[in-house]
Amino acid sequence: QVQLVESGGGLVQAGGSLRLSCAASGRYAMGWFRQAPGKEREFVAGINWSGGSTDYLDSVKGRFTISRDNPKNTVYLQMNSLKSEDTAVYYCAAAANRYAARPRAYDYWGQGTQVTVSS
């Protein structure tokens, strides 16, 4: 059983930055998802085990960066130029196979961390 623990969420003004962290042991591809009230969970970013392959939701490209530090068993989501529409609960997830945009591709999920962007 893999335990994922997110941290780094909070309240920030529009245009500001936050860095989310996800502690995750094991050899997994990782993804970040988010879910706003009344909306479906959506893929934000994904990264393979080596860190050599990444993918992003179009609306966050150029603003968000996913990375990982495998010796520290940690995956990061650096979020810059935040907008009010980025407000959501952010989840990290681990996939035994390749990362993907569909939530069902993932085997384990964290509990989520709230990100609120005030305009």
Tab-separated table of C-alpha atoms in Angstrom:
chain	number	residue	atom	x	y	z
A	1	GLN	CA	0.000	0.000	0.000
A	2	VAL	CA	1.378	3.368	-1.042
A	3	GLN	CA	0.631	6.377	1.095
A	4	LEU	CA	0.607	9.773	-0.596
A	5	VAL	CA	0.740	12.948	1.475
A	6	GLU	CA	0.296	16.363	-0.148
A	7	SER	CA	1.375	19.639	1.384
A	8	GLY	CA	1.896	23.239	0.368
A	9	GLY	CA	-1.618	24.395	-0.352
A	10	GLY	CA	-3.023	27.658	0.946
A	11	LEU	CA	-4.429	31.057	0.128
A	12	VAL	CA	-2.597	33.248	-2.362
A	13	GLN	CA	-3.408	36.356	-4.352
A	14	ALA	CA	-3.808	36.220	-8.108
A	15	GLY	CA	-0.423	36.378	-9.775
A	16	GLY	CA	1.270	34.697	-6.855
A	17	SER	CA	2.986	31.333	-6.546
A	18	LEU	CA	2.703	28.148	-4.540
A	19	ARG	CA	4.645	24.908	-4.543
A	20	LEU	CA	2.823	21.708	-3.758
A	21	SER	CA	4.697	18.648	-2.543
A	22	CYS	CA	3.680	15.023	-2.519
A	23	ALA	CA	5.595	12.469	-0.493
A	24	ALA	CA	5.377	9.127	-2.244
A	25	SER	CA	7.565	6.023	-1.898
A	26	GLY	CA	7.914	3.466	-4.647
A	27	ARG	CA	8.587	3.383	-8.375
A	28	TYR	CA	5.519	5.102	-9.846
A	29	ALA	CA	4.571	7.570	-12.498
A	30	MET	CA	2.861	10.495	-10.808
A	31	GLY	CA	0.086	12.888	-11.612
A	32	TRP	CA	-1.453	16.008	-10.145
A	33	PHE	CA	-5.209	16.495	-10.445
A	34	ARG	CA	-7.554	19.157	-9.179
A	35	GLN	CA	-11.233	19.368	-8.417
A	36	ALA	CA	-13.223	22.554	-7.992
A	37	PRO	CA	-16.669	22.602	-6.356
A	38	GLY	CA	-19.312	21.242	-8.710
A	39	LYS	CA	-16.755	20.183	-11.308
A	40	GLU	CA	-15.159	16.904	-12.290
A	41	ARG	CA	-11.634	16.032	-11.258
A	42	GLU	CA	-9.233	17.129	-13.987
A	43	PHE	CA	-5.680	16.238	-14.888
A	44	VAL	CA	-3.199	19.030	-14.274
A	45	ALA	CA	0.229	17.494	-14.845
A	46	GLY	CA	1.984	14.144	-15.076
A	47	ILE	CA	5.552	12.885	-14.865
A	48	ASN	CA	7.143	9.509	-15.474
A	49	TRP	CA	9.459	7.732	-13.041
A	50	SER	CA	12.685	9.167	-14.417
A	51	GLY	CA	11.322	12.687	-14.754
A	52	GLY	CA	12.185	12.719	-18.437
A	53	SER	CA	8.599	12.874	-19.654
A	54	THR	CA	5.963	15.344	-18.535
A	55	ASP	CA	2.574	16.559	-19.710
A	56	TYR	CA	0.273	19.407	-18.732
A	57	LEU	CA	-3.272	20.643	-18.962
A	58	ASP	CA	-3.296	23.295	-21.688
A	59	SER	CA	-4.492	26.044	-19.365
A	60	VAL	CA	-1.497	25.612	-17.017
A	61	LYS	CA	1.259	25.228	-19.606
A	62	GLY	CA	3.935	27.852	-19.064
A	63	ARG	CA	2.716	28.535	-15.517
A	64	PHE	CA	2.970	25.177	-13.727
A	65	THR	CA	5.949	22.829	-13.566
A	66	ILE	CA	5.915	19.258	-12.330
A	67	SER	CA	9.155	17.727	-11.108
A	68	ARG	CA	10.378	14.977	-8.836
A	69	ASP	CA	13.255	14.213	-6.508
A	70	ASN	CA	13.398	10.428	-6.333
A	71	PRO	CA	16.023	10.160	-3.539
A	72	LYS	CA	13.633	12.245	-1.433
A	73	ASN	CA	10.539	10.344	-2.639
A	74	THR	CA	8.877	13.652	-3.423
A	75	VAL	CA	6.984	15.068	-6.388
A	76	TYR	CA	6.438	18.805	-6.758
A	77	LEU	CA	4.039	21.074	-8.563
A	78	GLN	CA	5.378	24.603	-8.859
A	79	MET	CA	2.497	26.934	-9.640
A	80	ASN	CA	3.242	30.459	-10.839
A	81	SER	CA	1.035	33.279	-12.112
A	82	LEU	CA	-1.912	31.783	-10.297
A	83	LYS	CA	-5.421	32.715	-11.390
A	84	SER	CA	-8.731	32.554	-9.583
A	85	GLU	CA	-9.756	29.681	-11.859
A	86	ASP	CA	-6.902	27.605	-10.393
A	87	THR	CA	-8.797	27.459	-7.102
A	88	ALA	CA	-9.467	23.805	-6.277
A	89	VAL	CA	-8.472	20.875	-4.132
A	90	TYR	CA	-5.277	19.463	-5.604
A	91	TYR	CA	-4.531	15.740	-5.434
A	92	CYS	CA	-1.436	13.768	-6.235
A	93	ALA	CA	-1.790	10.263	-7.586
A	94	ALA	CA	0.519	7.338	-8.331
A	95	ALA	CA	0.295	5.037	-11.340
A	96	ALA	CA	2.070	1.682	-11.606
A	97	ASN	CA	2.174	2.164	-15.370
A	98	ARG	CA	2.388	5.374	-17.413
A	99	TYR	CA	0.820	8.605	-16.206
A	100	ALA	CA	-2.363	9.569	-18.012
A	101	ALA	CA	-5.071	12.199	-18.015
A	102	ARG	CA	-7.789	9.811	-16.868
A	103	PRO	CA	-8.109	9.306	-13.106
A	104	ARG	CA	-8.763	5.586	-13.522
A	105	ALA	CA	-5.159	5.077	-14.663
A	106	TYR	CA	-3.957	5.771	-11.135
A	107	ASP	CA	-3.669	3.253	-8.338
A	108	TYR	CA	-3.216	5.467	-5.289
A	109	TRP	CA	-4.418	8.924	-4.275
A	110	GLY	CA	-3.545	11.468	-1.641
A	111	GLN	CA	-6.074	13.193	0.562
A	112	GLY	CA	-5.844	16.506	-1.273
A	113	THR	CA	-4.706	20.000	-0.388
A	114	GLN	CA	-6.752	23.162	-0.866
A	115	VAL	CA	-5.457	25.930	-3.117
A	116	THR	CA	-7.412	29.178	-3.048
A	117	VAL	CA	-6.504	32.080	-5.321
A	118	SER	CA	-8.075	35.404	-4.478
A	119	SER	CA	-8.634	37.960	-7.209
